XYZ file of C-alpha atoms in Angstrom:
93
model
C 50.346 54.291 114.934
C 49.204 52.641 111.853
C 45.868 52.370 112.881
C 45.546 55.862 114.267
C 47.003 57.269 110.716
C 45.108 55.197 108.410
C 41.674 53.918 109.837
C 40.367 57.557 108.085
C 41.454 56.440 104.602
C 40.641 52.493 105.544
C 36.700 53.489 105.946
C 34.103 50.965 103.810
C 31.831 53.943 102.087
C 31.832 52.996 98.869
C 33.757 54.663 96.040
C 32.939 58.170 97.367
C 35.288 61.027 97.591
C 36.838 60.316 100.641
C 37.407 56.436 99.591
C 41.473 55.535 99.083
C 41.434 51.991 98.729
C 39.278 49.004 97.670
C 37.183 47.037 99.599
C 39.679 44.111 99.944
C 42.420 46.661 100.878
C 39.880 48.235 103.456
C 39.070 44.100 104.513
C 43.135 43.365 104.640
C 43.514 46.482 107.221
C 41.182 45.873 109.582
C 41.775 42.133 109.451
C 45.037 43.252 110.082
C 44.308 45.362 113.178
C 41.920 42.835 114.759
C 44.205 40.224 114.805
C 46.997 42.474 115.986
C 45.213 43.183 119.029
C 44.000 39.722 119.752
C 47.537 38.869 119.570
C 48.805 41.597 122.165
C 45.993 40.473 124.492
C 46.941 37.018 124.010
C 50.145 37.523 125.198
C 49.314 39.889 127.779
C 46.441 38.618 129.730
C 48.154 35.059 130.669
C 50.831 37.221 132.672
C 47.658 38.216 135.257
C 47.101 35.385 138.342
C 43.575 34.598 136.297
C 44.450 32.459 134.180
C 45.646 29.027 135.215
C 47.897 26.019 133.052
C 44.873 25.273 130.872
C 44.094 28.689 129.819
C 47.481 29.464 129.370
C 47.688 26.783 126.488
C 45.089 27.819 125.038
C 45.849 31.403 125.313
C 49.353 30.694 123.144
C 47.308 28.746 120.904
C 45.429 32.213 120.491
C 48.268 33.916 119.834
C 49.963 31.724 117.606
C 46.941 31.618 114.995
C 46.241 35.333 115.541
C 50.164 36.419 114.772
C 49.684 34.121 111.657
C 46.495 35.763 110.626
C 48.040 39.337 111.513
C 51.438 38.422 109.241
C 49.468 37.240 106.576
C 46.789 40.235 106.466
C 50.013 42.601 106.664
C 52.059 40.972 103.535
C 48.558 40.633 101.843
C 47.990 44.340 102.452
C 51.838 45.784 101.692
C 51.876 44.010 98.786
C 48.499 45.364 97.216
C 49.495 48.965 98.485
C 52.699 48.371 96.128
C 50.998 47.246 93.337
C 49.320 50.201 93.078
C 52.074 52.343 93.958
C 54.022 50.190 90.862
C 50.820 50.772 88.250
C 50.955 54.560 89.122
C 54.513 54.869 88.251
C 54.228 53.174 85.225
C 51.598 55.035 83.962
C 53.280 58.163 85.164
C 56.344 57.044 82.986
């Protein structure tokens, strides 16, 4: 859901008009996303007969580094949407 509502805004054009957030927001989101979904196939794809002991190892290993990454990008990424959300209330004020 969060990447079907905000990919739009997440875009890297520039500064433009239809630009919401800086490039290291735009970076943290799609880090975000790519990770997420490496992480969901991770732990999805060692459940199919493919996949013996050895790649099943390795496949947590992939999932363990790519949660990190995801959990990371995400608190990364909240917190820099806040800030902003915190500077436009003070200057509001």
């Amino acid at each position: 859901g969060v990447a079907v509502t905000m990919a739009d805004r997440c875009r890297f054009i520039g500064d433009g008009p239809g630009s919401t957030f800086g490039t290291w927001e735009n970076f943290l989101f799609w880090l975000m996303l790519l990770a997420t979904v490496v992480a969901i196939l991770s732990a999805v794809l060692p459940m199919t007969p493919v996949f013996g002991t050895h790649g099943q190892h390795v496949s947590l290993n992939v999932h363990r580094y790519s949660s990190l990454v995801a959990a990371v990008a995400i608190i990364l990424h909240a917190g820099k949407l806040l800030s902003y959300r915190g500077a436009g209330a003070r200057k509001a004020a």
